[in-house]
Amino acid sequence: DQQVKQNSPSLSVQEGRISILNCDYTNSMFDYFLWYKKYPAEGPTFLISISSIKDKNEDGRFTVFLNKSAKHLSLHIVPSQPGDSAVYFCAATNAGGTSYGKLTFGQGTILTVHP
Amino acid sequence: DTGVSQDPRHKITKRGQNVTFRCDPISEHNRLYWYRQTLGQGPEFLTYFQNEAQLEKSRLLSDRFSAERPKGSFSTLEIQRTEQGDSAMYLCASSLVDFNTEAFFGQGTRLTVV
């Protein structure tokens, strides 16, 4: 069962515009969410996170929004840059449980930012 | 470089052979995780350690897989009698035992079973 889903396999945007990547989850025990970015031949790199006690977290050009009632989160990148082109993974964990830190990942979304 | 280090980066092996991968975490991190990633999918959790104790194993981890972290520092993942379905990227990550701390990933070991 896919507990974390990224339904868009790919997204293409123009440089300078907004990129919006979406993620849905089904497990109501998840209370901490993370976004990772992955370039080819490298491991995932942490980007930004959000706790379920918040509905928004911002870090520079990156903002993550969480809608707990809809079990949905999104990552906004503004403005998008060609260097942002990568695979983006949404991940979730139960930070309040004994297995906090064990991440459940979505399938990933390939973002391409065109100059 | 003080990041997570994995060795080897690539491994090609014949079906039925045993393989072993090594992971060196960030030195002060006491949690270490192994994940497996296949093409078009996100990483899937395999197992994790807190110091030298293996605290959880996924049902994905068949009896042919074993992981150790003997002194609470580096870890090894061994696959016995490899099968073609074991071909994947094996990722190691480490973190502190602390609420809301992110895991740092290594570059992975790509295994190809022929």
mmCIF file with all atom_site columns, C-alpha atoms in Angstrom:
data_model
loop_
_atom_site.group_PDB
_atom_site.id
_atom_site.type_symbol
_atom_site.label_atom_id
_atom_site.label_alt_id
_atom_site.label_comp_id
_atom_site.label_asym_id
_atom_site.label_entity_id
_atom_site.label_seq_id
_atom_site.pdbx_PDB_ins_code
_atom_site.Cartn_x
_atom_site.Cartn_y
_atom_site.Cartn_z
_atom_site.occupancy
_atom_site.B_iso_or_equiv
_atom_site.pdbx_formal_charge
_atom_site.auth_seq_id
_atom_site.auth_comp_id
_atom_site.auth_asym_id
_atom_site.auth_atom_id
_atom_site.pdbx_PDB_model_num
ATOM 1   C CA . ASP A 1 1   ? 0.000  0.000   0.000   1.00 0.00 ? 1   ASP A CA 1
ATOM 2   C CA . GLN A 1 2   ? 1.351  3.370   -1.040  1.00 0.00 ? 2   GLN A CA 1
ATOM 3   C CA . GLN A 1 3   ? 1.008  5.504   2.066   1.00 0.00 ? 3   GLN A CA 1
ATOM 4   C CA . VAL A 1 4   ? 2.652  8.532   0.476   1.00 0.00 ? 4   VAL A CA 1
ATOM 5   C CA . LYS A 1 5   ? 1.747  9.385   -3.097  1.00 0.00 ? 5   LYS A CA 1
ATOM 6   C CA . GLN A 1 6   ? 3.090  11.861  -5.578  1.00 0.00 ? 6   GLN A CA 1
ATOM 7   C CA . ASN A 1 7   ? 0.665  11.601  -8.452  1.00 0.00 ? 7   ASN A CA 1
ATOM 8   C CA . SER A 1 8   ? 2.585  13.757  -10.906 1.00 0.00 ? 8   SER A CA 1
ATOM 9   C CA . PRO A 1 9   ? 5.601  11.884  -12.268 1.00 0.00 ? 9   PRO A CA 1
ATOM 10  C CA . SER A 1 10  ? 6.937  15.036  -13.894 1.00 0.00 ? 10  SER A CA 1
ATOM 11  C CA . LEU A 1 11  ? 6.556  18.810  -13.983 1.00 0.00 ? 11  LEU A CA 1
ATOM 12  C CA . SER A 1 12  ? 7.981  21.300  -16.437 1.00 0.00 ? 12  SER A CA 1
ATOM 13  C CA . VAL A 1 13  ? 8.142  25.048  -15.700 1.00 0.00 ? 13  VAL A CA 1
ATOM 14  C CA . GLN A 1 14  ? 9.792  28.128  -17.089 1.00 0.00 ? 14  GLN A CA 1
ATOM 15  C CA . GLU A 1 15  ? 12.625 29.806  -15.223 1.00 0.00 ? 15  GLU A CA 1
ATOM 16  C CA . GLY A 1 16  ? 11.324 32.510  -12.896 1.00 0.00 ? 16  GLY A CA 1
ATOM 17  C CA . ARG A 1 17  ? 7.852  30.985  -12.582 1.00 0.00 ? 17  ARG A CA 1
ATOM 18  C CA . ILE A 1 18  ? 6.427  29.053  -9.638  1.00 0.00 ? 18  ILE A CA 1
ATOM 19  C CA . SER A 1 19  ? 6.841  25.297  -9.316  1.00 0.00 ? 19  SER A CA 1
ATOM 20  C CA . ILE A 1 20  ? 4.217  23.480  -7.254  1.00 0.00 ? 20  ILE A CA 1
ATOM 21  C CA . LEU A 1 21  ? 4.821  19.872  -6.316  1.00 0.00 ? 21  LEU A CA 1
ATOM 22  C CA . ASN A 1 22  ? 2.070  17.913  -4.610  1.00 0.00 ? 22  ASN A CA 1
ATOM 23  C CA . CYS A 1 23  ? 1.978  15.016  -2.195  1.00 0.00 ? 23  CYS A CA 1
ATOM 24  C CA . ASP A 1 24  ? -0.849 13.062  -0.549  1.00 0.00 ? 24  ASP A CA 1
ATOM 25  C CA . TYR A 1 25  ? -0.679 10.674  2.370   1.00 0.00 ? 25  TYR A CA 1
ATOM 26  C CA . THR A 1 26  ? -3.072 8.164   3.844   1.00 0.00 ? 26  THR A CA 1
ATOM 27  C CA . ASN A 1 27  ? -1.579 7.265   7.224   1.00 0.00 ? 27  ASN A CA 1
ATOM 28  C CA . SER A 1 28  ? -3.066 9.550   9.879   1.00 0.00 ? 28  SER A CA 1
ATOM 29  C CA . MET A 1 29  ? -0.199 8.664   12.228  1.00 0.00 ? 29  MET A CA 1
ATOM 30  C CA . PHE A 1 30  ? 2.224  10.681  10.109  1.00 0.00 ? 30  PHE A CA 1
ATOM 31  C CA . ASP A 1 31  ? 2.967  13.964  11.838  1.00 0.00 ? 31  ASP A CA 1
ATOM 32  C CA . TYR A 1 32  ? 6.227  15.145  10.327  1.00 0.00 ? 32  TYR A CA 1
ATOM 33  C CA . PHE A 1 33  ? 6.842  15.673  6.635   1.00 0.00 ? 33  PHE A CA 1
ATOM 34  C CA . LEU A 1 34  ? 9.961  16.319  4.619   1.00 0.00 ? 34  LEU A CA 1
ATOM 35  C CA . TRP A 1 35  ? 10.956 17.120  1.068   1.00 0.00 ? 35  TRP A CA 1
ATOM 36  C CA . TYR A 1 36  ? 14.152 15.762  -0.406  1.00 0.00 ? 36  TYR A CA 1
ATOM 37  C CA . LYS A 1 37  ? 15.790 16.661  -3.699  1.00 0.00 ? 37  LYS A CA 1
ATOM 38  C CA . LYS A 1 38  ? 17.814 14.148  -5.680  1.00 0.00 ? 38  LYS A CA 1
ATOM 39  C CA . TYR A 1 39  ? 20.218 14.729  -8.550  1.00 0.00 ? 39  TYR A CA 1
ATOM 40  C CA . PRO A 1 40  ? 21.325 11.804  -10.757 1.00 0.00 ? 40  PRO A CA 1
ATOM 41  C CA . ALA A 1 41  ? 24.046 9.627   -9.213  1.00 0.00 ? 41  ALA A CA 1
ATOM 42  C CA . GLU A 1 42  ? 23.654 11.325  -5.826  1.00 0.00 ? 42  GLU A CA 1
ATOM 43  C CA . GLY A 1 43  ? 21.751 10.483  -2.680  1.00 0.00 ? 43  GLY A CA 1
ATOM 44  C CA . PRO A 1 44  ? 18.667 12.484  -1.653  1.00 0.00 ? 44  PRO A CA 1
ATOM 45  C CA . THR A 1 45  ? 19.384 15.858  -0.048  1.00 0.00 ? 45  THR A CA 1
ATOM 46  C CA . PHE A 1 46  ? 17.124 17.331  2.603   1.00 0.00 ? 46  PHE A CA 1
ATOM 47  C CA . LEU A 1 47  ? 15.284 20.446  1.468   1.00 0.00 ? 47  LEU A CA 1
ATOM 48  C CA . ILE A 1 48  ? 12.608 21.487  3.942   1.00 0.00 ? 48  ILE A CA 1
ATOM 49  C CA . SER A 1 49  ? 10.293 19.982  6.530   1.00 0.00 ? 49  SER A CA 1
ATOM 50  C CA . ILE A 1 50  ? 7.076  20.711  8.372   1.00 0.00 ? 50  ILE A CA 1
ATOM 51  C CA . SER A 1 51  ? 5.516  19.468  11.571  1.00 0.00 ? 51  SER A CA 1
ATOM 52  C CA . SER A 1 52  ? 1.816  18.712  11.755  1.00 0.00 ? 52  SER A CA 1
ATOM 53  C CA . ILE A 1 53  ? 1.383  21.507  14.312  1.00 0.00 ? 53  ILE A CA 1
ATOM 54  C CA . LYS A 1 54  ? 2.055  23.987  11.500  1.00 0.00 ? 54  LYS A CA 1
ATOM 55  C CA . ASP A 1 55  ? 0.399  24.602  8.175   1.00 0.00 ? 55  ASP A CA 1
ATOM 56  C CA . LYS A 1 56  ? 3.254  26.452  6.507   1.00 0.00 ? 56  LYS A CA 1
ATOM 57  C CA . ASN A 1 57  ? 7.033  26.542  6.648   1.00 0.00 ? 57  ASN A CA 1
ATOM 58  C CA . GLU A 1 58  ? 9.206  28.789  4.552   1.00 0.00 ? 58  GLU A CA 1
ATOM 59  C CA . ASP A 1 59  ? 12.915 28.725  3.755   1.00 0.00 ? 59  ASP A CA 1
ATOM 60  C CA . GLY A 1 60  ? 14.085 31.166  1.140   1.00 0.00 ? 60  GLY A CA 1
ATOM 61  C CA . ARG A 1 61  ? 12.558 30.254  -2.203  1.00 0.00 ? 61  ARG A CA 1
ATOM 62  C CA . PHE A 1 62  ? 10.975 27.102  -0.779  1.00 0.00 ? 62  PHE A CA 1
ATOM 63  C CA . THR A 1 63  ? 7.660  26.943  1.056   1.00 0.00 ? 63  THR A CA 1
ATOM 64  C CA . VAL A 1 64  ? 5.846  23.831  2.203   1.00 0.00 ? 64  VAL A CA 1
ATOM 65  C CA . PHE A 1 65  ? 2.114  23.910  2.923   1.00 0.00 ? 65  PHE A CA 1
ATOM 66  C CA . LEU A 1 66  ? 0.317  21.242  4.930   1.00 0.00 ? 66  LEU A CA 1
ATOM 67  C CA . ASN A 1 67  ? -3.437 20.591  4.846   1.00 0.00 ? 67  ASN A CA 1
ATOM 68  C CA . LYS A 1 68  ? -4.025 17.977  7.538   1.00 0.00 ? 68  LYS A CA 1
ATOM 69  C CA . SER A 1 69  ? -7.723 17.561  6.917   1.00 0.00 ? 69  SER A CA 1
ATOM 70  C CA . ALA A 1 70  ? -7.054 16.745  3.271   1.00 0.00 ? 70  ALA A CA 1
ATOM 71  C CA . LYS A 1 71  ? -3.873 14.790  4.091   1.00 0.00 ? 71  LYS A CA 1
ATOM 72  C CA . HIS A 1 72  ? -2.133 16.851  1.456   1.00 0.00 ? 72  HIS A CA 1
ATOM 73  C CA . LEU A 1 73  ? 1.067  18.829  1.299   1.00 0.00 ? 73  LEU A CA 1
ATOM 74  C CA . SER A 1 74  ? 2.705  20.870  -1.395  1.00 0.00 ? 74  SER A CA 1
ATOM 75  C CA . LEU A 1 75  ? 6.105  22.367  -2.072  1.00 0.00 ? 75  LEU A CA 1
ATOM 76  C CA . HIS A 1 76  ? 6.276  25.772  -3.747  1.00 0.00 ? 76  HIS A CA 1
ATOM 77  C CA . ILE A 1 77  ? 9.472  26.988  -5.367  1.00 0.00 ? 77  ILE A CA 1
ATOM 78  C CA . VAL A 1 78  ? 9.492  30.666  -6.263  1.00 0.00 ? 78  VAL A CA 1
ATOM 79  C CA . PRO A 1 79  ? 11.182 31.723  -8.447  1.00 0.00 ? 79  PRO A CA 1
ATOM 80  C CA . SER A 1 80  ? 12.196 28.480  -10.108 1.00 0.00 ? 80  SER A CA 1
ATOM 81  C CA . GLN A 1 81  ? 15.755 28.226  -11.390 1.00 0.00 ? 81  GLN A CA 1
ATOM 82  C CA . PRO A 1 82  ? 17.345 25.762  -13.858 1.00 0.00 ? 82  PRO A CA 1
ATOM 83  C CA . GLY A 1 83  ? 19.478 24.398  -10.990 1.00 0.00 ? 83  GLY A CA 1
ATOM 84  C CA . ASP A 1 84  ? 16.272 23.269  -9.291  1.00 0.00 ? 84  ASP A CA 1
ATOM 85  C CA . SER A 1 85  ? 15.840 20.607  -11.975 1.00 0.00 ? 85  SER A CA 1
ATOM 86  C CA . ALA A 1 86  ? 15.936 17.329  -10.060 1.00 0.00 ? 86  ALA A CA 1
ATOM 87  C CA . VAL A 1 87  ? 13.712 14.597  -8.661  1.00 0.00 ? 87  VAL A CA 1
ATOM 88  C CA . TYR A 1 88  ? 11.737 15.741  -5.605  1.00 0.00 ? 88  TYR A CA 1
ATOM 89  C CA . PHE A 1 89  ? 10.600 13.236  -3.008  1.00 0.00 ? 89  PHE A CA 1
ATOM 90  C CA . CYS A 1 90  ? 7.983  13.797  -0.375  1.00 0.00 ? 90  CYS A CA 1
ATOM 91  C CA . ALA A 1 91  ? 8.530  11.780  2.823   1.00 0.00 ? 91  ALA A CA 1
ATOM 92  C CA . ALA A 1 92  ? 6.619  11.295  6.042   1.00 0.00 ? 92  ALA A CA 1
ATOM 93  C CA . THR A 1 93  ? 7.234  9.868   9.488   1.00 0.00 ? 93  THR A CA 1
ATOM 94  C CA . ASN A 1 94  ? 5.554  9.447   12.858  1.00 0.00 ? 94  ASN A CA 1
ATOM 95  C CA . ALA A 1 95  ? 7.752  11.720  14.923  1.00 0.00 ? 95  ALA A CA 1
ATOM 96  C CA . GLY A 1 96  ? 5.840  10.922  18.065  1.00 0.00 ? 96  GLY A CA 1
ATOM 97  C CA . GLY A 1 97  ? 6.330  7.174   17.751  1.00 0.00 ? 97  GLY A CA 1
ATOM 98  C CA . THR A 1 98  ? 9.269  4.918   18.498  1.00 0.00 ? 98  THR A CA 1
ATOM 99  C CA . SER A 1 99  ? 10.137 4.693   14.816  1.00 0.00 ? 99  SER A CA 1
ATOM 100 C CA . TYR A 1 100 ? 10.522 8.409   14.281  1.00 0.00 ? 100 TYR A CA 1
ATOM 101 C CA . GLY A 1 101 ? 13.145 9.029   11.646  1.00 0.00 ? 101 GLY A CA 1
ATOM 102 C CA . LYS A 1 102 ? 12.008 6.021   9.633   1.00 0.00 ? 102 LYS A CA 1
ATOM 103 C CA . LEU A 1 103 ? 10.759 7.680   6.467   1.00 0.00 ? 103 LEU A CA 1
ATOM 104 C CA . THR A 1 104 ? 8.043  6.627   4.048   1.00 0.00 ? 104 THR A CA 1
ATOM 105 C CA . PHE A 1 105 ? 8.677  8.155   0.634   1.00 0.00 ? 105 PHE A CA 1
ATOM 106 C CA . GLY A 1 106 ? 6.509  9.003   -2.336  1.00 0.00 ? 106 GLY A CA 1
ATOM 107 C CA . GLN A 1 107 ? 7.468  7.911   -5.837  1.00 0.00 ? 107 GLN A CA 1
ATOM 108 C CA . GLY A 1 108 ? 9.034  11.255  -6.715  1.00 0.00 ? 108 GLY A CA 1
ATOM 109 C CA . THR A 1 109 ? 8.333  14.049  -9.197  1.00 0.00 ? 109 THR A CA 1
ATOM 110 C CA . ILE A 1 110 ? 10.852 14.988  -11.862 1.00 0.00 ? 110 ILE A CA 1
ATOM 111 C CA . LEU A 1 111 ? 11.048 18.785  -12.039 1.00 0.00 ? 111 LEU A CA 1
ATOM 112 C CA . THR A 1 112 ? 12.507 20.390  -15.138 1.00 0.00 ? 112 THR A CA 1
ATOM 113 C CA . VAL A 1 113 ? 13.042 24.140  -15.147 1.00 0.00 ? 113 VAL A CA 1
ATOM 114 C CA . HIS A 1 114 ? 13.640 25.565  -18.607 1.00 0.00 ? 114 HIS A CA 1
ATOM 115 C CA . PRO A 1 115 ? 15.810 28.677  -19.073 1.00 0.00 ? 115 PRO A CA 1
ATOM 116 C CA . ASP B 2 1   ? 34.228 15.358  3.756   1.00 0.00 ? 1   ASP B CA 1
ATOM 117 C CA . THR B 2 2   ? 32.121 14.623  6.809   1.00 0.00 ? 2   THR B CA 1
ATOM 118 C CA . GLY B 2 3   ? 29.017 13.335  5.042   1.00 0.00 ? 3   GLY B CA 1
ATOM 119 C CA . VAL B 2 4   ? 27.657 9.801   4.825   1.00 0.00 ? 4   VAL B CA 1
ATOM 120 C CA . SER B 2 5   ? 29.979 7.573   2.822   1.00 0.00 ? 5   SER B CA 1
ATOM 121 C CA . GLN B 2 6   ? 29.030 4.363   1.044   1.00 0.00 ? 6   GLN B CA 1
ATOM 122 C CA . ASP B 2 7   ? 31.268 1.783   -0.559  1.00 0.00 ? 7   ASP B CA 1
ATOM 123 C CA . PRO B 2 8   ? 31.320 0.554   -3.247  1.00 0.00 ? 8   PRO B CA 1
ATOM 124 C CA . ARG B 2 9   ? 29.442 2.992   -5.467  1.00 0.00 ? 9   ARG B CA 1
ATOM 125 C CA . HIS B 2 10  ? 28.699 0.297   -8.024  1.00 0.00 ? 10  HIS B CA 1
ATOM 126 C CA . LYS B 2 11  ? 28.631 -3.472  -7.815  1.00 0.00 ? 11  LYS B CA 1
ATOM 127 C CA . ILE B 2 12  ? 27.927 -5.970  -10.577 1.00 0.00 ? 12  ILE B CA 1
ATOM 128 C CA . THR B 2 13  ? 27.552 -9.530  -9.441  1.00 0.00 ? 13  THR B CA 1
ATOM 129 C CA . LYS B 2 14  ? 26.374 -12.837 -10.818 1.00 0.00 ? 14  LYS B CA 1
ATOM 130 C CA . ARG B 2 15  ? 23.144 -14.335 -9.585  1.00 0.00 ? 15  ARG B CA 1
ATOM 131 C CA . GLY B 2 16  ? 23.732 -16.536 -6.578  1.00 0.00 ? 16  GLY B CA 1
ATOM 132 C CA . GLN B 2 17  ? 26.796 -14.664 -5.318  1.00 0.00 ? 17  GLN B CA 1
ATOM 133 C CA . ASN B 2 18  ? 26.990 -12.868 -1.974  1.00 0.00 ? 18  ASN B CA 1
ATOM 134 C CA . VAL B 2 19  ? 27.629 -9.151  -1.771  1.00 0.00 ? 19  VAL B CA 1
ATOM 135 C CA . THR B 2 20  ? 28.421 -6.806  1.110   1.00 0.00 ? 20  THR B CA 1
ATOM 136 C CA . PHE B 2 21  ? 28.043 -3.041  1.226   1.00 0.00 ? 21  PHE B CA 1
ATOM 137 C CA . ARG B 2 22  ? 29.500 -0.644  3.750   1.00 0.00 ? 22  ARG B CA 1
ATOM 138 C CA . CYS B 2 23  ? 28.164 2.613   5.146   1.00 0.00 ? 23  CYS B CA 1
ATOM 139 C CA . ASP B 2 24  ? 30.071 5.138   7.249   1.00 0.00 ? 24  ASP B CA 1
ATOM 140 C CA . PRO B 2 25  ? 27.637 7.597   8.842   1.00 0.00 ? 25  PRO B CA 1
ATOM 141 C CA . ILE B 2 26  ? 28.287 11.113  10.023  1.00 0.00 ? 26  ILE B CA 1
ATOM 142 C CA . SER B 2 27  ? 30.435 10.548  13.094  1.00 0.00 ? 27  SER B CA 1
ATOM 143 C CA . GLU B 2 28  ? 28.169 11.979  15.790  1.00 0.00 ? 28  GLU B CA 1
ATOM 144 C CA . HIS B 2 29  ? 24.995 10.401  14.396  1.00 0.00 ? 29  HIS B CA 1
ATOM 145 C CA . ASN B 2 30  ? 23.714 7.501   16.441  1.00 0.00 ? 30  ASN B CA 1
ATOM 146 C CA . ARG B 2 31  ? 20.918 6.441   14.095  1.00 0.00 ? 31  ARG B CA 1
ATOM 147 C CA . LEU B 2 32  ? 21.681 4.676   10.823  1.00 0.00 ? 32  LEU B CA 1
ATOM 148 C CA . TYR B 2 33  ? 19.146 3.614   8.186   1.00 0.00 ? 33  TYR B CA 1
ATOM 149 C CA . TRP B 2 34  ? 19.227 1.437   5.095   1.00 0.00 ? 34  TRP B CA 1
ATOM 150 C CA . TYR B 2 35  ? 16.844 2.043   2.205   1.00 0.00 ? 35  TYR B CA 1
ATOM 151 C CA . ARG B 2 36  ? 16.439 0.474   -1.208  1.00 0.00 ? 36  ARG B CA 1
ATOM 152 C CA . GLN B 2 37  ? 15.391 2.372   -4.308  1.00 0.00 ? 37  GLN B CA 1
ATOM 153 C CA . THR B 2 38  ? 14.296 0.869   -7.604  1.00 0.00 ? 38  THR B CA 1
ATOM 154 C CA . LEU B 2 39  ? 13.750 2.715   -10.862 1.00 0.00 ? 39  LEU B CA 1
ATOM 155 C CA . GLY B 2 40  ? 10.832 5.112   -10.779 1.00 0.00 ? 40  GLY B CA 1
ATOM 156 C CA . GLN B 2 41  ? 10.174 4.598   -7.081  1.00 0.00 ? 41  GLN B CA 1
ATOM 157 C CA . GLY B 2 42  ? 11.070 6.411   -3.927  1.00 0.00 ? 42  GLY B CA 1
ATOM 158 C CA . PRO B 2 43  ? 13.427 4.894   -1.359  1.00 0.00 ? 43  PRO B CA 1
ATOM 159 C CA . GLU B 2 44  ? 11.900 2.046   0.662   1.00 0.00 ? 44  GLU B CA 1
ATOM 160 C CA . PHE B 2 45  ? 12.870 1.497   4.276   1.00 0.00 ? 45  PHE B CA 1
ATOM 161 C CA . LEU B 2 46  ? 14.803 -1.706  5.001   1.00 0.00 ? 46  LEU B CA 1
ATOM 162 C CA . THR B 2 47  ? 16.165 -1.440  8.542   1.00 0.00 ? 47  THR B CA 1
ATOM 163 C CA . TYR B 2 48  ? 17.632 0.928   11.080  1.00 0.00 ? 48  TYR B CA 1
ATOM 164 C CA . PHE B 2 49  ? 20.026 0.964   14.011  1.00 0.00 ? 49  PHE B CA 1
ATOM 165 C CA . GLN B 2 50  ? 20.318 3.078   17.083  1.00 0.00 ? 50  GLN B CA 1
ATOM 166 C CA . ASN B 2 51  ? 23.952 2.786   18.043  1.00 0.00 ? 51  ASN B CA 1
ATOM 167 C CA . GLU B 2 52  ? 24.678 -0.936  17.626  1.00 0.00 ? 52  GLU B CA 1
ATOM 168 C CA . ALA B 2 53  ? 21.120 -2.124  18.202  1.00 0.00 ? 53  ALA B CA 1
ATOM 169 C CA . GLN B 2 54  ? 19.000 -3.049  15.184  1.00 0.00 ? 54  GLN B CA 1
ATOM 170 C CA . LEU B 2 55  ? 15.608 -1.704  16.179  1.00 0.00 ? 55  LEU B CA 1
ATOM 171 C CA . GLU B 2 56  ? 13.398 -2.469  13.211  1.00 0.00 ? 56  GLU B CA 1
ATOM 172 C CA . LYS B 2 57  ? 13.444 -4.512  10.030  1.00 0.00 ? 57  LYS B CA 1
ATOM 173 C CA . SER B 2 58  ? 11.035 -4.167  7.122   1.00 0.00 ? 58  SER B CA 1
ATOM 174 C CA . ARG B 2 59  ? 9.239  -7.217  5.786   1.00 0.00 ? 59  ARG B CA 1
ATOM 175 C CA . LEU B 2 60  ? 11.074 -6.359  2.556   1.00 0.00 ? 60  LEU B CA 1
ATOM 176 C CA . LEU B 2 61  ? 14.219 -7.617  4.267   1.00 0.00 ? 61  LEU B CA 1
ATOM 177 C CA . SER B 2 62  ? 14.154 -11.326 3.476   1.00 0.00 ? 62  SER B CA 1
ATOM 178 C CA . ASP B 2 63  ? 16.282 -13.898 5.242   1.00 0.00 ? 63  ASP B CA 1
ATOM 179 C CA . ARG B 2 64  ? 18.934 -13.424 2.577   1.00 0.00 ? 64  ARG B CA 1
ATOM 180 C CA . PHE B 2 65  ? 19.563 -9.901  3.847   1.00 0.00 ? 65  PHE B CA 1
ATOM 181 C CA . SER B 2 66  ? 21.472 -9.137  7.020   1.00 0.00 ? 66  SER B CA 1
ATOM 182 C CA . ALA B 2 67  ? 22.720 -5.868  8.421   1.00 0.00 ? 67  ALA B CA 1
ATOM 183 C CA . GLU B 2 68  ? 25.118 -5.136  11.229  1.00 0.00 ? 68  GLU B CA 1
ATOM 184 C CA . ARG B 2 69  ? 26.511 -2.167  13.047  1.00 0.00 ? 69  ARG B CA 1
ATOM 185 C CA . PRO B 2 70  ? 28.951 -3.872  15.388  1.00 0.00 ? 70  PRO B CA 1
ATOM 186 C CA . LYS B 2 71  ? 30.435 -0.907  17.226  1.00 0.00 ? 71  LYS B CA 1
ATOM 187 C CA . GLY B 2 72  ? 27.746 1.642   16.638  1.00 0.00 ? 72  GLY B CA 1
ATOM 188 C CA . SER B 2 73  ? 29.783 3.329   13.941  1.00 0.00 ? 73  SER B CA 1
ATOM 189 C CA . PHE B 2 74  ? 29.913 1.920   10.395  1.00 0.00 ? 74  PHE B CA 1
ATOM 190 C CA . SER B 2 75  ? 27.342 -0.566  9.140   1.00 0.00 ? 75  SER B CA 1
ATOM 191 C CA . THR B 2 76  ? 27.365 -3.393  6.621   1.00 0.00 ? 76  THR B CA 1
ATOM 192 C CA . LEU B 2 77  ? 24.508 -4.794  4.561   1.00 0.00 ? 77  LEU B CA 1
ATOM 193 C CA . GLU B 2 78  ? 25.006 -8.288  3.185   1.00 0.00 ? 78  GLU B CA 1
ATOM 194 C CA . ILE B 2 79  ? 22.871 -9.979  0.565   1.00 0.00 ? 79  ILE B CA 1
ATOM 195 C CA . GLN B 2 80  ? 23.324 -13.717 0.223   1.00 0.00 ? 80  GLN B CA 1
ATOM 196 C CA . ARG B 2 81  ? 22.482 -15.715 -2.892  1.00 0.00 ? 81  ARG B CA 1
ATOM 197 C CA . THR B 2 82  ? 21.645 -12.616 -4.890  1.00 0.00 ? 82  THR B CA 1
ATOM 198 C CA . GLU B 2 83  ? 18.691 -12.627 -7.271  1.00 0.00 ? 83  GLU B CA 1
ATOM 199 C CA . GLN B 2 84  ? 17.975 -10.380 -10.236 1.00 0.00 ? 84  GLN B CA 1
ATOM 200 C CA . GLY B 2 85  ? 15.215 -8.743  -8.241  1.00 0.00 ? 85  GLY B CA 1
ATOM 201 C CA . ASP B 2 86  ? 17.824 -7.467  -5.803  1.00 0.00 ? 86  ASP B CA 1
ATOM 202 C CA . SER B 2 87  ? 19.122 -5.077  -8.456  1.00 0.00 ? 87  SER B CA 1
ATOM 203 C CA . ALA B 2 88  ? 18.553 -1.614  -7.011  1.00 0.00 ? 88  ALA B CA 1
ATOM 204 C CA . MET B 2 89  ? 20.215 1.391   -5.426  1.00 0.00 ? 89  MET B CA 1
ATOM 205 C CA . TYR B 2 90  ? 20.963 0.767   -1.759  1.00 0.00 ? 90  TYR B CA 1
ATOM 206 C CA . LEU B 2 91  ? 20.983 3.970   0.256   1.00 0.00 ? 91  LEU B CA 1
ATOM 207 C CA . CYS B 2 92  ? 22.329 4.567   3.720   1.00 0.00 ? 92  CYS B CA 1
ATOM 208 C CA . ALA B 2 93  ? 21.311 7.512   5.878   1.00 0.00 ? 93  ALA B CA 1
ATOM 209 C CA . SER B 2 94  ? 22.185 8.729   9.348   1.00 0.00 ? 94  SER B CA 1
ATOM 210 C CA . SER B 2 95  ? 20.700 11.110  11.872  1.00 0.00 ? 95  SER B CA 1
ATOM 211 C CA . LEU B 2 96  ? 20.762 12.148  15.473  1.00 0.00 ? 96  LEU B CA 1
ATOM 212 C CA . VAL B 2 97  ? 18.259 10.711  17.899  1.00 0.00 ? 97  VAL B CA 1
ATOM 213 C CA . ASP B 2 98  ? 16.270 13.864  18.231  1.00 0.00 ? 98  ASP B CA 1
ATOM 214 C CA . PHE B 2 99  ? 12.812 15.009  17.416  1.00 0.00 ? 99  PHE B CA 1
ATOM 215 C CA . ASN B 2 100 ? 12.479 16.638  14.015  1.00 0.00 ? 100 ASN B CA 1
ATOM 216 C CA . THR B 2 101 ? 16.021 16.069  12.814  1.00 0.00 ? 101 THR B CA 1
ATOM 217 C CA . GLU B 2 102 ? 16.446 15.148  9.198   1.00 0.00 ? 102 GLU B CA 1
ATOM 218 C CA . ALA B 2 103 ? 18.376 12.181  7.891   1.00 0.00 ? 103 ALA B CA 1
ATOM 219 C CA . PHE B 2 104 ? 21.433 12.706  5.713   1.00 0.00 ? 104 PHE B CA 1
ATOM 220 C CA . PHE B 2 105 ? 21.872 10.269  2.854   1.00 0.00 ? 105 PHE B CA 1
ATOM 221 C CA . GLY B 2 106 ? 24.941 8.813   1.242   1.00 0.00 ? 106 GLY B CA 1
ATOM 222 C CA . GLN B 2 107 ? 25.377 8.566   -2.502  1.00 0.00 ? 107 GLN B CA 1
ATOM 223 C CA . GLY B 2 108 ? 24.228 4.968   -2.549  1.00 0.00 ? 108 GLY B CA 1
ATOM 224 C CA . THR B 2 109 ? 25.528 1.662   -3.881  1.00 0.00 ? 109 THR B CA 1
ATOM 225 C CA . ARG B 2 110 ? 24.053 0.602   -7.191  1.00 0.00 ? 110 ARG B CA 1
ATOM 226 C CA . LEU B 2 111 ? 23.770 -3.184  -7.365  1.00 0.00 ? 111 LEU B CA 1
ATOM 227 C CA . THR B 2 112 ? 23.287 -4.985  -10.660 1.00 0.00 ? 112 THR B CA 1
ATOM 228 C CA . VAL B 2 113 ? 22.691 -8.728  -10.550 1.00 0.00 ? 113 VAL B CA 1
ATOM 229 C CA . VAL B 2 114 ? 23.292 -10.447 -13.896 1.00 0.00 ? 114 VAL B CA 1
#
